[in-house]
Amino acid sequence: MSDTAEIKPGEGRARRVVFRLVMTALILFLGLRTYEETGIAVARSSGSLHTEQGTVTELVGHTKSGSSGGGQAGGATTYTYTVYTIEVRLDEGVKKLDGVSGTGVAGLETGQRVAVGLWQGRLVEIDGRTVSPGWNRNGWDLALIVLYPLIMGYLIAVGVSAVVYLDGRSGRMRISQLDRVGAVLRGLVFGMAAVVVLLGCAVAGHTLAFWPLIPLGIGLAVALRRLTNGIRRNEGPALDARTR
């Protein structure tokens, strides 16, 4: 008997289906969050947020803690920070928002009248200060940030597969598996390099609302460029053979 459990063809197909469904859900959610943050950033910069007068009905702080550095060598630094839950009563009802930074609620008190900026019904500004947490390290946003390399690699692989399929449909010589894998890996490397650059910009205080589009665009462009070069290399010998 073999020590390695054999995977039945049906089980393999089921796992691929589940994986594709999960990736589709992640891609859709990442696209939605990118649309939301980009839309909010554009509305704020253009001054097109819907504004109303409201009253602060609740303002509660929540202290959180974490640690950085250390590892096996020790020396980890523990830190604490406070985020706030704010509730504002408007003519159309109550708007509540969690995860607001201290800068966004500085000077606000319960019962205070404020000018509220809304984007598609979502609380974004209070008295001209941003209260929307944007991309953050909590909840689903954290999951999307951690899984972003997987999402990006999957989308690059899908783009490469689409080009390979169209190349095969055109009747030209099919690109080799080595060139296909090389294109995906090259695109992923350049995409991750872009992620590192964007992380450095974020540390310096320059965060882009549409940041997920930049590494993906760079990685896909590099992958397709590498793939195009492979197609040309494969077409050369085939063309010479046909003209002899």
XYZ file of C-alpha atoms in Angstrom:
244
model
C 0.000 0.000 0.000
C 1.159 3.497 -0.786
C 1.877 5.859 2.098
C 0.496 8.771 0.102
C -3.270 9.171 0.012
C -4.516 9.172 -3.560
C -6.765 12.057 -4.556
C -9.685 10.946 -6.663
C -10.406 12.921 -9.867
C -13.793 13.995 -8.513
C -12.221 15.317 -5.307
C -9.621 17.232 -7.303
C -12.296 18.904 -9.395
C -14.327 19.768 -6.298
C -11.304 21.391 -4.660
C -10.601 23.446 -7.783
C -14.214 24.605 -7.886
C -14.133 25.609 -4.213
C -10.823 27.421 -4.676
C -12.150 29.356 -7.673
C -15.313 30.306 -5.816
C -13.290 31.571 -2.849
C -10.972 33.552 -5.136
C -13.945 35.025 -7.000
C -15.468 36.171 -3.702
C -12.168 37.740 -2.587
C -11.710 39.497 -5.930
C -15.246 40.896 -5.850
C -14.834 42.121 -2.277
C -11.449 43.686 -3.027
C -12.964 45.393 -6.074
C -15.854 46.714 -4.002
C -13.579 48.084 -1.272
C -11.308 49.698 -3.881
C -14.337 51.315 -5.514
C -15.578 52.606 -2.148
C -12.269 54.101 -1.022
C -11.526 55.587 -4.453
C -15.034 57.069 -4.661
C -14.709 58.622 -1.212
C -11.276 60.071 -2.025
C -12.541 61.586 -5.301
C -15.648 63.031 -3.616
C -13.588 64.589 -0.820
C -11.028 66.111 -3.190
C -13.736 67.516 -5.486
C -15.947 68.752 -2.641
C -18.921 66.711 -3.866
C -19.789 64.990 -0.582
C -23.429 65.315 0.453
C -23.524 67.504 3.581
C -26.106 67.734 6.347
C -26.388 69.130 9.857
C -26.538 66.575 12.634
C -26.113 65.984 16.355
C -23.550 63.716 18.010
C -25.568 61.244 20.085
C -22.805 58.810 21.070
C -19.005 58.932 21.314
C -17.285 55.939 22.897
C -13.564 55.120 22.972
C -12.144 51.590 22.743
C -8.549 50.930 23.825
C -6.673 48.323 21.794
C -3.164 46.937 22.098
C -0.605 45.185 19.927
C 3.097 44.471 19.614
C 5.775 44.912 16.989
C 9.328 43.670 16.475
C 10.960 41.060 18.643
C 10.433 37.588 17.246
C 12.604 34.778 18.598
C 15.262 37.278 19.633
C 12.826 39.055 21.929
C 12.620 42.804 22.365
C 9.009 43.146 21.178
C 7.453 46.573 21.669
C 3.933 46.675 23.088
C 1.720 49.604 22.179
C -1.832 50.734 22.877
C -4.126 52.979 20.878
C -7.703 54.175 21.069
C -10.363 54.067 18.377
C -13.842 55.491 18.697
C -17.413 54.645 17.848
C -19.389 57.705 16.880
C -23.120 58.045 16.292
C -24.734 61.069 14.663
C -28.455 61.773 14.358
C -29.529 63.291 11.024
C -32.918 64.153 9.566
C -32.849 60.881 7.616
C -31.934 58.777 10.641
C -28.924 57.737 12.707
C -25.476 57.128 11.237
C -22.986 55.068 13.235
C -19.320 54.455 12.470
C -16.701 52.298 14.210
C -12.907 52.488 14.103
C -12.618 56.286 14.026
C -9.201 57.666 14.973
C -8.663 60.149 17.774
C -7.784 62.855 15.240
C -11.197 62.530 13.613
C -13.149 63.035 16.838
C -10.855 65.507 18.611
C -12.931 68.219 20.281
C -16.264 66.506 19.666
C -18.756 65.981 22.493
C -22.087 64.253 22.876
C -24.917 66.642 22.023
C -22.752 68.819 19.787
C -24.168 70.075 16.451
C -21.875 69.208 13.550
C -21.671 69.387 9.752
C -21.646 65.837 8.363
C -20.254 64.740 4.986
C -21.811 61.621 3.443
C -20.851 59.474 0.455
C -23.670 57.234 -0.756
C -25.153 57.383 2.745
C -21.859 56.515 4.415
C -20.425 58.763 7.145
C -17.145 60.223 5.865
C -16.530 63.668 7.397
C -17.535 65.600 10.498
C -16.844 69.332 10.554
C -14.394 68.913 7.673
C -12.344 66.181 9.389
C -12.111 62.668 8.016
C -13.745 60.041 10.213
C -13.915 57.218 7.682
C -11.182 54.731 8.691
C -10.293 53.957 5.057
C -8.016 50.963 4.519
C -7.261 49.678 8.007
C -5.753 46.717 9.842
C -9.036 45.426 11.224
C -11.625 42.909 10.094
C -12.046 42.199 6.392
C -9.602 44.902 5.336
C -6.825 43.115 7.198
C -7.782 39.836 5.503
C -7.700 41.494 2.070
C -4.312 43.085 2.759
C -2.808 39.787 3.963
C -4.276 37.820 1.052
C -3.505 40.467 -1.570
C -0.397 38.655 -2.966
C -2.530 35.528 -3.528
C -5.301 37.560 -5.181
C -2.809 39.401 -7.380
C -1.029 36.192 -8.398
C -4.338 34.535 -9.250
C -5.459 37.459 -11.425
C -2.102 37.539 -13.214
C -2.387 33.784 -13.867
C -5.925 34.261 -15.218
C -4.727 37.032 -17.541
C -1.850 34.894 -18.820
C -4.173 31.928 -19.348
C -6.563 34.108 -21.348
C -3.788 35.247 -23.684
C -2.514 31.668 -24.090
C -6.041 30.499 -24.920
C -6.538 33.232 -27.524
C -3.134 32.467 -29.006
C -4.117 28.813 -29.351
C -7.475 29.731 -30.916
C -5.705 31.812 -33.554
C -3.988 28.698 -34.885
C -0.501 29.836 -34.016
C 2.024 27.718 -32.142
C 1.039 27.349 -28.496
C 3.337 28.941 -25.965
C 5.389 26.576 -23.832
C 4.461 25.813 -20.239
C 7.844 27.156 -19.139
C 7.172 30.545 -20.720
C 3.697 30.591 -19.192
C 4.946 29.904 -15.664
C 7.838 32.319 -16.153
C 5.453 35.093 -17.179
C 3.293 34.602 -14.076
C 6.314 34.526 -11.754
C 7.869 37.596 -13.362
C 4.624 39.511 -13.028
C 4.224 38.456 -9.390
C 7.773 39.571 -8.534
C 7.270 43.017 -10.050
C 3.839 43.302 -8.446
C 5.279 42.503 -5.015
C 8.044 45.054 -5.589
C 5.320 47.640 -6.188
C 3.618 46.537 -2.947
C 6.853 47.134 -1.017
C 7.167 50.624 -2.526
C 3.556 51.441 -1.614
C 4.132 50.194 1.947
C 7.081 52.558 2.215
C 4.898 55.420 0.980
C 2.225 54.502 3.546
C 4.780 54.591 6.352
C 5.766 58.072 5.146
C 2.114 59.131 5.327
C 1.217 58.899 1.624
C -1.541 56.322 1.210
C -3.461 55.907 -2.055
C -7.112 54.878 -1.898
C -6.749 52.887 -5.144
C -3.477 51.187 -4.191
C -4.646 47.621 -5.092
C -4.805 48.593 -8.780
C -1.154 49.662 -8.984
C 0.703 46.391 -8.151
C -1.857 44.374 -10.118
C -1.516 46.622 -13.171
C 2.288 46.531 -13.049
C 2.409 42.763 -12.502
C -0.063 42.028 -15.284
C 1.739 44.325 -17.731
C 5.107 42.681 -16.986
C 3.617 39.172 -17.262
C 1.951 39.898 -20.615
C 5.148 41.475 -21.918
C 7.109 38.363 -20.971
C 4.399 36.188 -22.518
C 4.410 38.176 -25.766
C 8.163 37.683 -26.059
C 7.649 33.926 -25.588
C 4.977 33.820 -28.285
C 7.294 35.586 -30.714
C 10.098 33.151 -29.970
C 7.809 30.199 -30.601
C 6.368 31.706 -33.758
C 9.793 32.189 -35.319
C 10.704 28.494 -35.764
C 7.148 27.637 -36.855
C 7.189 30.357 -39.515
C 10.580 29.179 -40.810
C 9.271 25.612 -41.053
C 6.208 26.699 -43.053
C 8.235 28.753 -45.536
C 10.696 26.008 -46.388
